[in-house]
């Protein structure tokens, strides 16, 4: 989460110094709390929230739960995590739908906070869940706001009600009221009303927003706030709370590089929960806000649950089962590889997904240097191949690879690297599909891990291991003729000569274990006689 990147780095550095201590003194706790206070203030968290937060952390850190803990540093991290969850709102708050449709959702906030785009994101998210949302263009003040909402609605694949052209023309209260009636007629179960904003809080803005709320009696009023707004976030939130009395908060532009800590103060100071977060410019860059998951991201503890939910939304379960079967039967092709990459790209930004992993802060430089377009280039290389080449990569000789490189605008080296990565990935996944543990390059074999299926029985090379040349020749000759090895004969006969040949048997008489005339001739030849 770029917005809280600096705060995450500062907190991680603070906790890193704690981990070297087996026991924490009062001075250690005070030093840690002081660093946390500085980090929060630098991130624009409101002073009132910082005082309350650090006071609770210090009180708990000096208590028995840390002094008696086996790992005091981890216990302090847990305390900070708990208190962060508290100031972010505690439990997740979901949308409350009306018992009798339509559910009316009103959006309020300053101009530039991203209300219009957010209306499309929310509508698309609701449509995925089986709802039939209607967007109502009640922002008739900002130039081209109505046109923008119509474009966003088309991109989201939802209906829009826009009877007025906007640009200062029309009555927003009447449009909002008529929009609800239109939703009833067209059987839309959710109405999202986009209202006007201002560059700053003023009486006219609050009066219009209050009149719209009174006219439509919304089930939810969402206050949309820019996470990059700074310390003014708290004052703006309180003004809207007094003027409109919103029921929830939506944070936008969380992918920005501002400090963004003021957004952490809104839930704590207004008593209203953060319900959604906008994490990018795309209509799919939108997610329900989970205080515990956001706290985990800030403290670099990861957000595996959100990552899993995104994967479940992007990947087809039946398709995944078919691919697993192909891995197990060694029929995985470059076409399947291409399909998997396209599904991965549907999940969104690779950088964003990687940042949800625990300890991603330590990979910050690598994540920054990662080029998202690498997947597009890989797709281009595979799509430049013929159907036969995708199913049978062994056909890719030098001339074919040169043609593919030219067709995809890449080099032969890049084509070679792709084929090599595909073969390694297929080999690793085949091992996993058979219940084994892959041998990850650079890590060596994992102790105690199986490598898929039963190990192949390596046939021992038949032949004598004797150090005596004459004995070895005789035993090898016996093996070649299909007779028991002389070693076994010795055990059976219990006696033998110094060369290991069986006693009591005369050459050529055919007794088991006894050498034949041919064997003796071979022995004589070897001895040079």
Short mmCIF file of C-alpha atoms in Angstrom, two decimals:
data_model
loop_
_atom_site.label_atom_id
_atom_site.label_comp_id
_atom_site.label_asym_id
_atom_site.label_seq_id
_atom_site.Cartn_x
_atom_site.Cartn_y
_atom_site.Cartn_z
CA UNK A 1 0.00 0.00 0.00
CA UNK A 2 1.95 2.99 -1.33
CA UNK A 3 0.11 5.57 0.79
CA UNK A 4 1.29 4.04 4.05
CA UNK A 5 4.70 3.01 2.71
CA UNK A 6 6.72 5.50 4.75
CA UNK A 7 4.79 4.70 7.93
CA UNK A 8 5.35 0.96 7.36
CA UNK A 9 9.10 1.48 6.90
CA UNK A 10 9.39 3.57 10.06
CA UNK A 11 7.47 1.07 12.18
CA UNK A 12 9.40 -1.89 10.74
CA UNK A 13 12.70 -0.21 11.63
CA UNK A 14 11.45 0.46 15.17
CA UNK A 15 10.46 -3.18 15.73
CA UNK A 16 13.71 -4.41 14.19
CA UNK A 17 15.64 -2.77 17.04
CA UNK A 18 13.42 -4.52 19.59
CA UNK A 19 14.04 -8.04 18.28
CA UNK A 20 17.63 -8.07 19.53
CA UNK A 21 16.47 -7.76 23.15
CA UNK A 22 15.50 -10.78 25.21
CA UNK A 23 13.79 -8.66 27.86
CA UNK A 24 12.34 -5.17 27.57
CA UNK A 25 12.97 -2.52 30.20
CA UNK A 26 10.80 0.55 30.79
CA UNK A 27 13.41 2.59 28.89
CA UNK A 28 13.12 0.23 25.88
CA UNK A 29 9.34 0.59 25.88
CA UNK A 30 9.51 4.38 26.18
CA UNK A 31 12.02 4.56 23.32
CA UNK A 32 9.81 2.37 21.12
CA UNK A 33 6.66 4.37 21.90
CA UNK A 34 8.54 7.59 21.17
CA UNK A 35 9.57 6.29 17.73
CA UNK A 36 6.00 5.14 17.00
CA UNK A 37 4.72 8.61 17.98
CA UNK A 38 7.16 10.29 15.62
CA UNK A 39 6.27 7.90 12.78
CA UNK A 40 2.53 8.55 13.19
CA UNK A 41 2.96 12.34 13.39
CA UNK A 42 5.19 12.31 10.30
CA UNK A 43 2.43 10.37 8.52
CA UNK A 44 -0.09 13.17 9.29
CA UNK A 45 -2.12 11.18 11.83
CA UNK A 46 -4.10 13.62 13.99
CA UNK A 47 -2.39 14.58 17.27
CA UNK A 48 -5.40 13.56 19.34
CA UNK A 49 -5.36 10.07 17.82
CA UNK A 50 -1.57 9.74 18.23
CA UNK A 51 -1.75 10.62 21.96
CA UNK A 52 -4.52 8.12 22.60
CA UNK A 53 -2.83 5.42 20.51
CA UNK A 54 0.66 5.70 22.05
CA UNK A 55 -0.80 5.97 25.56
CA UNK A 56 -2.60 2.63 25.18
CA UNK A 57 0.43 0.96 23.58
CA UNK A 58 2.72 2.12 26.41
CA UNK A 59 0.28 1.01 29.10
CA UNK A 60 -0.07 -2.47 27.62
CA UNK A 61 3.65 -2.78 26.78
CA UNK A 62 4.59 -2.15 30.42
CA UNK A 63 2.04 -4.68 31.65
CA UNK A 64 2.30 -8.37 32.38
CA UNK A 65 1.46 -9.51 28.84
CA UNK A 66 4.88 -8.31 27.63
CA UNK A 67 7.02 -8.89 30.73
CA UNK A 68 5.91 -12.54 30.94
CA UNK A 69 6.03 -13.20 27.20
CA UNK A 70 8.61 -15.60 25.74
CA UNK A 71 9.23 -13.13 22.92
CA UNK A 72 8.61 -9.56 24.18
CA UNK A 73 9.31 -7.93 20.80
CA UNK A 74 6.63 -9.98 19.05
CA UNK A 75 4.21 -9.18 21.86
CA UNK A 76 4.78 -5.44 21.36
CA UNK A 77 4.14 -5.83 17.62
CA UNK A 78 0.89 -7.64 18.47
CA UNK A 79 -0.13 -4.80 20.80
CA UNK A 80 0.55 -2.17 18.12
CA UNK A 81 -1.40 -4.29 15.62
CA UNK A 82 -4.39 -4.52 18.00
CA UNK A 83 -4.42 -0.78 18.64
CA UNK A 84 -4.09 0.00 14.92
CA UNK A 85 -7.15 -2.17 14.26
CA UNK A 86 -9.01 -0.17 16.91
CA UNK A 87 -8.28 3.26 15.41
CA UNK A 88 -9.17 1.91 11.95
CA UNK A 89 -12.64 1.04 13.20
CA UNK A 90 -12.32 -2.39 14.83
CA UNK A 91 -14.71 -4.70 12.99
CA UNK A 92 -15.54 -4.59 9.29
CA UNK A 93 -18.81 -2.86 8.54
CA UNK A 94 -20.83 -4.07 5.54
CA UNK A 95 -23.46 -2.26 3.50
CA UNK A 96 -26.93 -2.47 5.03
CA UNK A 97 -29.50 -3.19 2.33
CA UNK A 98 -33.10 -2.03 2.58
CA UNK A 99 -35.70 -4.63 3.47
CA UNK A 100 -37.79 -3.27 0.60
CA UNK A 101 -35.74 -2.43 -2.54
CA UNK A 102 -34.28 -0.25 -3.81
CA UNK A 103 -31.41 0.35 -1.42
CA UNK A 104 -30.42 4.03 -1.76
CA UNK A 105 -26.73 4.97 -1.40
CA UNK A 106 -25.73 8.63 -1.44
CA UNK A 107 -22.14 9.72 -2.09
CA UNK A 108 -20.85 12.93 -0.51
CA UNK A 109 -17.45 14.63 -0.38
CA UNK A 110 -15.27 17.40 -1.74
CA UNK A 111 -14.65 17.96 -5.44
CA UNK A 112 -11.69 15.91 -6.67
CA UNK A 113 -12.07 13.17 -4.05
CA UNK A 114 -13.10 10.70 -6.76
CA UNK A 115 -16.87 10.35 -6.13
CA UNK A 116 -17.88 9.87 -9.76
CA UNK A 117 -15.29 7.16 -10.47
CA UNK A 118 -16.11 5.56 -7.13
CA UNK A 119 -19.79 5.40 -8.10
CA UNK A 120 -18.82 3.22 -11.09
CA UNK A 121 -16.52 1.06 -8.98
CA UNK A 122 -19.19 0.48 -6.34
CA UNK A 123 -21.82 -0.27 -9.00
CA UNK A 124 -19.57 -2.81 -10.74
CA UNK A 125 -18.72 -4.47 -7.40
CA UNK A 126 -22.45 -4.73 -6.55
CA UNK A 127 -23.27 -6.06 -10.03
CA UNK A 128 -20.75 -8.89 -9.54
CA UNK A 129 -22.68 -9.82 -6.42
CA UNK A 130 -25.93 -10.20 -8.36
CA UNK A 131 -27.40 -6.72 -7.79
CA UNK A 132 -28.82 -4.40 -10.47
CA UNK A 133 -27.50 -0.93 -9.57
CA UNK A 134 -28.57 2.36 -11.13
CA UNK A 135 -26.29 5.42 -11.16
CA UNK A 136 -28.02 8.78 -10.74
CA UNK A 137 -26.24 11.90 -12.05
CA UNK A 138 -27.09 14.51 -9.39
CA UNK A 139 -23.79 16.37 -9.72
CA UNK A 140 -24.99 19.17 -11.96
CA UNK A 141 -22.38 21.69 -10.81
CA UNK A 142 -18.98 20.44 -12.00
CA UNK A 143 -18.32 20.78 -15.76
CA UNK A 144 -18.91 17.49 -17.66
CA UNK A 145 -19.66 15.56 -14.45
CA UNK A 146 -22.79 14.04 -16.05
CA UNK A 147 -20.85 12.97 -19.15
CA UNK A 148 -18.15 11.43 -16.98
CA UNK A 149 -20.71 9.40 -15.01
CA UNK A 150 -22.27 8.14 -18.28
CA UNK A 151 -18.84 7.01 -19.52
CA UNK A 152 -18.04 5.31 -16.19
CA UNK A 153 -21.46 3.57 -16.18
CA UNK A 154 -20.82 2.22 -19.69
CA UNK A 155 -17.41 0.89 -18.65
CA UNK A 156 -18.93 -0.76 -15.57
CA UNK A 157 -21.80 -2.22 -17.59
CA UNK A 158 -24.54 -0.66 -15.44
CA UNK A 159 -27.52 1.64 -16.07
CA UNK A 160 -27.42 5.42 -15.55
CA UNK A 161 -30.17 8.02 -15.01
CA UNK A 162 -29.10 11.44 -16.34
CA UNK A 163 -32.08 13.60 -17.39
CA UNK A 164 -30.19 16.90 -17.07
CA UNK A 165 -27.06 17.96 -19.02
CA UNK A 166 -25.40 19.46 -15.96
CA UNK A 167 -22.78 22.20 -16.23
CA UNK A 168 -24.86 24.34 -13.88
CA UNK A 169 -28.22 23.41 -15.45
CA UNK A 170 -30.90 21.49 -13.55
CA UNK A 171 -32.13 20.85 -10.01
CA UNK A 172 -30.02 18.14 -8.29
CA UNK A 173 -32.66 17.49 -5.59
CA UNK A 174 -35.34 16.80 -8.22
CA UNK A 175 -32.97 14.57 -10.24
CA UNK A 176 -32.14 12.51 -7.13
CA UNK A 177 -35.84 12.12 -6.24
CA UNK A 178 -36.84 11.21 -9.80
CA UNK A 179 -33.90 8.78 -10.00
CA UNK A 180 -35.31 6.74 -7.11
CA UNK A 181 -38.75 6.63 -8.82
CA UNK A 182 -37.08 5.53 -12.07
CA UNK A 183 -35.27 2.71 -10.22
CA UNK A 184 -38.62 1.46 -8.87
CA UNK A 185 -40.12 1.45 -12.35
CA UNK A 186 -37.15 -0.36 -13.94
CA UNK A 187 -36.71 -2.76 -10.99
CA UNK A 188 -33.20 -1.72 -9.94
CA UNK A 189 -32.47 -2.97 -6.41
CA UNK A 190 -29.70 -0.40 -5.66
CA UNK A 191 -29.57 3.34 -6.43
CA UNK A 192 -26.23 5.17 -6.20
CA UNK A 193 -26.61 8.97 -6.18
CA UNK A 194 -23.54 10.97 -7.24
CA UNK A 195 -23.71 14.46 -5.68
CA UNK A 196 -21.76 17.67 -6.28
CA UNK A 197 -18.69 18.70 -4.33
CA UNK A 198 -16.75 21.87 -3.77
CA UNK A 199 -13.06 22.74 -3.54
CA UNK A 200 -13.67 23.42 0.14
CA UNK A 201 -16.41 23.13 2.71
CA UNK A 202 -19.04 25.89 2.34
CA UNK A 203 -22.63 26.57 3.33
CA UNK A 204 -24.06 26.12 -0.18
CA UNK A 205 -22.48 22.64 -0.52
CA UNK A 206 -23.81 21.48 2.82
CA UNK A 207 -27.28 22.86 2.16
CA UNK A 208 -27.55 21.05 -1.19
CA UNK A 209 -26.27 17.77 0.26
CA UNK A 210 -28.65 18.02 3.21
CA UNK A 211 -31.62 18.73 0.88
CA UNK A 212 -30.78 15.69 -1.29
CA UNK A 213 -30.55 13.51 1.79
CA UNK A 214 -33.90 14.77 3.05
CA UNK A 215 -35.54 14.19 -0.35
CA UNK A 216 -34.39 10.58 -0.93
CA UNK A 217 -33.90 9.33 2.66
CA UNK A 218 -30.88 7.13 1.79
CA UNK A 219 -30.09 3.87 3.56
CA UNK A 220 -26.35 4.65 3.41
CA UNK A 221 -24.50 7.97 3.09
CA UNK A 222 -20.87 7.35 2.16
CA UNK A 223 -18.35 10.12 2.76
CA UNK A 224 -15.70 9.87 0.04
CA UNK A 225 -12.33 11.22 1.18
CA UNK A 226 -9.02 11.51 -0.62
CA UNK A 227 -6.32 9.67 1.36
CA UNK A 228 -3.82 12.29 0.17
CA UNK A 229 -5.71 15.26 1.65
CA UNK A 230 -3.45 15.64 4.71
CA UNK A 231 -4.39 17.10 8.09
CA UNK A 232 -7.48 18.78 6.58
CA UNK A 233 -9.11 15.33 6.38
CA UNK A 234 -10.30 15.46 9.98
CA UNK A 235 -11.80 18.96 9.70
CA UNK A 236 -13.54 18.06 6.43
CA UNK A 237 -14.91 14.83 7.86
CA UNK A 238 -16.31 16.60 10.93
CA UNK A 239 -17.92 19.28 8.76
CA UNK A 240 -19.69 16.67 6.63
CA UNK A 241 -20.70 14.74 9.73
CA UNK A 242 -22.37 17.83 11.16
CA UNK A 243 -23.93 18.87 7.84
CA UNK A 244 -24.98 15.54 6.29
CA UNK A 245 -24.28 12.93 8.99
CA UNK A 246 -22.72 10.15 6.88
CA UNK A 247 -22.93 6.48 7.87
CA UNK A 248 -19.59 5.29 6.47
CA UNK A 249 -16.30 6.40 4.93
CA UNK A 250 -14.65 5.47 1.63
CA UNK A 251 -10.91 6.06 1.21
CA UNK A 252 -9.74 6.84 -2.33
CA UNK A 253 -6.30 7.14 -3.95
CA UNK A 254 -4.63 4.68 -1.59
CA UNK A 255 -2.21 3.91 -4.41
CA UNK A 256 -0.75 7.43 -4.19
CA UNK A 257 2.60 8.33 -2.65
CA UNK A 258 1.31 10.81 -0.04
CA UNK A 259 1.73 10.09 3.66
CA UNK A 260 -1.99 9.42 4.03
CA UNK A 261 -1.95 8.98 7.79
CA UNK A 262 -4.74 11.52 8.27
CA UNK A 263 -7.11 8.94 6.79
CA UNK A 264 -6.33 6.75 9.80
CA UNK A 265 -7.79 9.47 12.03
CA UNK A 266 -11.20 9.72 10.35
CA UNK A 267 -12.77 6.56 11.77
CA UNK A 268 -11.44 7.23 15.25
CA UNK A 269 -12.54 10.89 15.48
CA UNK A 270 -15.92 10.64 13.73
CA UNK A 271 -16.99 7.27 15.10
CA UNK A 272 -17.98 6.23 11.56
CA UNK A 273 -16.43 3.09 10.02
CA UNK A 274 -14.28 2.97 6.88
CA UNK A 275 -16.29 0.69 4.60
CA UNK A 276 -14.45 0.67 1.26
CA UNK A 277 -11.05 1.50 -0.18
CA UNK A 278 -10.15 2.54 -3.72
CA UNK A 279 -6.64 1.33 -4.58
CA UNK A 280 -6.14 2.42 -8.19
CA UNK A 281 -7.61 4.04 -11.27
CA UNK A 282 -9.25 0.93 -12.76
CA UNK A 283 -12.86 0.06 -11.98
CA UNK A 284 -11.71 -3.21 -10.41
CA UNK A 285 -9.30 -1.43 -8.03
CA UNK A 286 -11.89 -1.40 -5.28
CA UNK A 287 -12.29 -3.53 -2.18
CA UNK A 288 -14.21 -3.70 1.11
CA UNK A 289 -12.17 -2.24 3.97
CA UNK A 290 -11.02 -4.70 6.64
CA UNK A 291 -9.37 -2.92 9.61
CA UNK A 292 -7.40 -6.01 10.65
CA UNK A 293 -6.07 -6.59 7.12
CA UNK A 294 -5.10 -2.92 6.67
CA UNK A 295 -3.27 -2.98 10.00
CA UNK A 296 -1.40 -6.08 8.81
CA UNK A 297 -0.34 -4.30 5.62
CA UNK A 298 0.87 -1.23 7.52
CA UNK A 299 2.95 -3.41 9.87
CA UNK A 300 4.26 -5.51 6.92
CA UNK A 301 2.49 -8.60 8.27
CA UNK A 302 0.82 -9.23 4.91
CA UNK A 303 -2.77 -9.61 3.78
CA UNK A 304 -3.11 -13.20 2.63
CA UNK A 305 -6.92 -13.29 2.96
CA UNK A 306 -7.45 -10.48 0.44
CA UNK A 307 -4.94 -12.14 -1.88
CA UNK A 308 -6.87 -15.42 -1.69
CA UNK A 309 -10.18 -13.64 -2.35
CA UNK A 310 -8.73 -11.95 -5.43
CA UNK A 311 -7.40 -15.27 -6.69
CA UNK A 312 -10.77 -16.95 -6.19
CA UNK A 313 -12.46 -14.16 -8.13
CA UNK A 314 -10.02 -14.32 -11.06
CA UNK A 315 -9.40 -18.07 -11.42
CA UNK A 316 -11.93 -20.56 -12.72
CA UNK A 317 -12.11 -23.58 -10.41
CA UNK A 318 -12.94 -26.07 -13.18
CA UNK A 319 -10.16 -24.69 -15.36
CA UNK A 320 -7.70 -24.95 -12.46
CA UNK A 321 -8.68 -28.62 -11.99
CA UNK A 322 -8.08 -29.34 -15.68
CA UNK A 323 -4.67 -27.66 -15.53
CA UNK A 324 -3.75 -29.71 -12.45
CA UNK A 325 -4.63 -32.89 -14.36
CA UNK A 326 -2.46 -31.76 -17.27
CA UNK A 327 0.45 -31.20 -14.91
CA UNK A 328 0.04 -34.69 -13.47
CA UNK A 329 -0.17 -36.33 -16.91
CA UNK A 330 2.66 -34.28 -18.42
CA UNK A 331 0.38 -32.70 -21.07
CA UNK A 332 0.76 -29.05 -19.95
CA UNK A 333 1.39 -26.89 -23.03
CA UNK A 334 2.41 -23.31 -23.79
CA UNK A 335 -1.26 -22.61 -24.57
CA UNK A 336 -2.14 -23.58 -20.99
CA UNK A 337 0.80 -21.49 -19.77
CA UNK A 338 -0.61 -18.50 -21.69
CA UNK A 339 -4.07 -19.03 -20.18
CA UNK A 340 -2.66 -19.11 -16.65
CA UNK A 341 -0.75 -15.87 -17.22
CA UNK A 342 -3.85 -14.15 -18.56
CA UNK A 343 -5.82 -15.22 -15.50
CA UNK A 344 -3.02 -13.91 -13.30
CA UNK A 345 -3.17 -10.56 -15.09
CA UNK A 346 -6.94 -10.45 -14.50
CA UNK A 347 -6.22 -10.38 -10.77
CA UNK A 348 -4.73 -6.89 -11.17
CA UNK A 349 -1.31 -5.45 -10.50
CA UNK A 350 1.39 -8.05 -9.78
CA UNK A 351 3.19 -5.50 -7.60
CA UNK A 352 0.04 -4.96 -5.56
CA UNK A 353 -0.42 -8.69 -5.04
CA UNK A 354 3.21 -9.18 -4.05
CA UNK A 355 2.92 -6.34 -1.54
CA UNK A 356 0.23 -8.35 0.28
CA UNK A 357 2.74 -11.06 1.18
CA UNK A 358 4.23 -11.02 4.70
CA UNK A 359 7.64 -9.36 4.73
CA UNK A 360 7.07 -7.64 1.37
CA UNK A 361 8.72 -4.52 2.81
CA UNK A 362 12.09 -6.27 2.61
CA UNK A 363 11.53 -6.75 -1.15
CA UNK A 364 10.59 -3.13 -1.76
CA UNK A 365 13.44 -2.44 -4.20
CA UNK A 366 12.73 -5.61 -6.21
CA UNK A 367 9.01 -4.79 -6.36
CA UNK A 368 9.73 -1.26 -7.57
CA UNK A 369 11.98 -2.60 -10.32
CA UNK A 370 9.45 -5.21 -11.46
CA UNK A 371 8.09 -4.41 -14.91
CA UNK A 372 4.36 -5.21 -15.21
CA UNK A 373 4.72 -5.26 -19.00
CA UNK A 374 6.86 -8.41 -18.82
CA UNK A 375 3.69 -10.53 -18.87
CA UNK A 376 2.48 -8.70 -22.01
CA UNK A 377 5.81 -9.40 -23.75
CA UNK A 378 5.61 -13.07 -22.74
CA UNK A 379 2.07 -13.28 -24.16
CA UNK A 380 3.30 -11.75 -27.43
CA UNK A 381 6.04 -14.40 -27.78
CA UNK A 382 3.63 -17.31 -27.20
CA UNK A 383 1.00 -15.82 -29.52
CA UNK A 384 3.65 -15.59 -32.27
CA UNK A 385 3.99 -19.38 -32.23
CA UNK A 386 1.92 -21.77 -34.31
CA UNK A 387 -0.58 -24.09 -32.64
CA UNK A 388 1.77 -27.04 -33.17
CA UNK A 389 4.73 -25.20 -31.66
CA UNK A 390 2.72 -24.34 -28.54
CA UNK A 391 1.73 -27.96 -27.98
CA UNK A 392 5.16 -29.37 -28.88
CA UNK A 393 7.93 -26.95 -27.75
CA UNK A 394 10.57 -29.50 -28.82
CA UNK A 395 9.93 -28.39 -32.42
CA UNK A 396 11.37 -24.95 -31.66
CA UNK A 397 14.66 -25.08 -33.53
CA UNK A 398 16.84 -22.08 -34.32
CA UNK A 399 14.98 -20.87 -37.41
CA UNK A 400 11.58 -21.16 -35.72
CA UNK A 401 12.81 -19.21 -32.69
CA UNK A 402 14.18 -16.47 -34.94
CA UNK A 403 10.79 -16.20 -36.69
CA UNK A 404 8.98 -16.03 -33.33
CA UNK A 405 11.36 -13.35 -32.08
CA UNK A 406 10.76 -11.20 -35.15
CA UNK A 407 7.00 -11.71 -34.96
CA UNK A 408 6.79 -10.69 -31.31
CA UNK A 409 9.28 -7.82 -31.45
CA UNK A 410 11.68 -9.58 -29.09
CA UNK A 411 15.08 -11.22 -29.29
CA UNK A 412 15.97 -14.90 -29.73
CA UNK A 413 17.48 -14.78 -26.23
CA UNK A 414 14.10 -13.77 -24.77
CA UNK A 415 12.40 -16.62 -26.65
CA UNK A 416 14.99 -19.07 -25.30
CA UNK A 417 14.50 -17.76 -21.76
CA UNK A 418 10.73 -18.16 -22.04
CA UNK A 419 10.98 -21.76 -23.23
CA UNK A 420 13.43 -22.52 -20.43
CA UNK A 421 11.15 -20.94 -17.80
CA UNK A 422 8.19 -22.87 -19.16
CA UNK A 423 10.04 -26.18 -18.96
CA UNK A 424 11.17 -25.46 -15.39
CA UNK A 425 7.67 -24.40 -14.32
CA UNK A 426 6.08 -27.48 -15.92
CA UNK A 427 8.62 -29.75 -14.24
CA UNK A 428 8.07 -28.16 -10.83
CA UNK A 429 4.28 -28.24 -11.09
CA UNK A 430 4.34 -31.84 -12.29
CA UNK A 431 6.22 -32.74 -9.11
CA UNK A 432 3.70 -30.82 -6.97
CA UNK A 433 0.73 -32.43 -8.78
CA UNK A 434 2.12 -35.86 -7.91
CA UNK A 435 2.33 -34.97 -4.23
CA UNK A 436 6.02 -34.11 -4.10
CA UNK A 437 8.02 -31.04 -3.20
CA UNK A 438 9.72 -29.23 -6.08
CA UNK A 439 13.45 -28.65 -6.06
CA UNK A 440 13.48 -24.84 -6.19
CA UNK A 441 16.43 -23.47 -8.18
CA UNK A 442 19.08 -21.98 -5.94
CA UNK A 443 17.73 -23.69 -2.81
CA UNK A 444 18.73 -27.29 -3.37
CA UNK A 445 16.66 -30.24 -2.23
CA UNK A 446 14.46 -29.76 0.82
CA UNK A 447 15.36 -32.25 3.60
CA UNK A 448 12.70 -34.84 4.24
CA UNK A 449 10.61 -33.79 1.23
CA UNK A 450 9.33 -36.31 -1.28
CA UNK A 451 9.72 -35.60 -4.96
CA UNK A 452 6.52 -37.03 -6.34
CA UNK A 453 5.50 -40.64 -6.61
CA UNK A 454 7.59 -43.65 -5.74
CA UNK A 455 11.28 -43.41 -6.44
CA UNK A 456 12.32 -45.38 -9.48
CA UNK A 457 14.19 -48.54 -8.70
CA UNK A 458 17.55 -48.17 -10.35
CA UNK A 459 18.59 -51.52 -11.72
CA UNK A 460 21.93 -52.52 -10.33
CA UNK A 461 24.53 -53.12 -12.95
CA UNK A 462 25.13 -56.84 -13.17
CA UNK A 463 28.71 -57.85 -13.00
CA UNK A 464 31.46 -58.99 -10.69
CA UNK A 465 32.93 -56.53 -8.19
CA UNK A 466 35.85 -58.74 -7.35
CA UNK A 467 39.30 -57.17 -7.21
CA UNK A 468 40.86 -60.36 -8.53
CA UNK A 469 41.02 -60.19 -12.37
CA UNK A 470 40.72 -63.93 -12.89
CA UNK A 471 37.83 -64.25 -10.49
CA UNK A 472 36.06 -61.21 -12.00
CA UNK A 473 36.42 -62.64 -15.53
CA UNK A 474 35.03 -65.98 -14.48
CA UNK A 475 32.08 -64.42 -12.63
CA UNK A 476 31.26 -62.12 -15.55
CA UNK A 477 31.42 -65.05 -17.94
CA UNK A 478 29.05 -66.99 -15.71
CA UNK A 479 26.60 -64.07 -15.61
CA UNK A 480 26.76 -63.68 -19.41
CA UNK A 481 25.87 -67.33 -19.89
CA UNK A 482 22.83 -67.02 -17.60
CA UNK A 483 24.30 -69.25 -14.90
CA UNK A 484 24.26 -68.28 -11.22
CA UNK A 485 27.04 -65.98 -10.21
CA UNK A 486 30.03 -67.72 -8.80
CA UNK A 487 29.60 -65.80 -5.57
CA UNK A 488 26.21 -67.45 -5.08
CA UNK A 489 27.72 -70.79 -6.04
CA UNK A 490 30.36 -70.42 -3.39
CA UNK A 491 27.68 -69.84 -0.81
CA UNK A 492 25.72 -72.82 -2.06
CA UNK A 493 28.69 -75.14 -2.27
CA UNK A 494 30.31 -73.79 0.88
CA UNK A 495 33.72 -74.43 -0.61
CA UNK A 496 35.78 -73.04 -3.45
CA UNK A 497 39.22 -72.44 -4.79
CA UNK A 498 41.23 -69.29 -4.43
CA UNK A 499 39.69 -67.90 -7.67
CA UNK A 500 36.15 -68.45 -6.33
CA UNK A 501 35.39 -71.27 -8.73
CA UNK A 502 33.18 -74.01 -7.35
CA UNK A 503 34.87 -77.21 -6.15
CA UNK A 504 33.70 -80.71 -6.79
CA UNK A 505 32.64 -79.83 -10.31
CA UNK A 506 34.50 -80.92 -13.31
CA UNK A 507 34.72 -78.64 -16.31
CA UNK A 508 32.07 -79.22 -18.88
CA UNK A 509 30.02 -81.55 -16.71
CA UNK A 510 27.24 -79.00 -16.34
CA UNK A 511 27.03 -78.87 -12.57
CA UNK A 512 25.45 -75.63 -11.38
CA UNK A 513 28.16 -73.18 -10.43
CA UNK A 514 30.90 -74.98 -12.32
CA UNK A 515 32.66 -73.22 -15.21
CA UNK A 516 32.18 -74.52 -18.72
CA UNK A 517 34.91 -75.11 -21.28
CA UNK A 518 34.13 -71.75 -22.89
CA UNK A 519 34.49 -70.02 -19.53
CA UNK A 520 37.79 -71.69 -18.84
CA UNK A 521 38.99 -70.70 -22.32
CA UNK A 522 38.03 -67.09 -21.60
CA UNK A 523 39.87 -67.24 -18.30
CA UNK A 524 42.98 -68.67 -19.92
CA UNK A 525 42.86 -65.95 -22.57
CA UNK A 526 42.61 -63.26 -19.96
CA UNK A 527 45.54 -64.66 -18.02
CA UNK A 528 47.57 -64.58 -21.20
CA UNK A 529 48.06 -68.28 -21.52
#
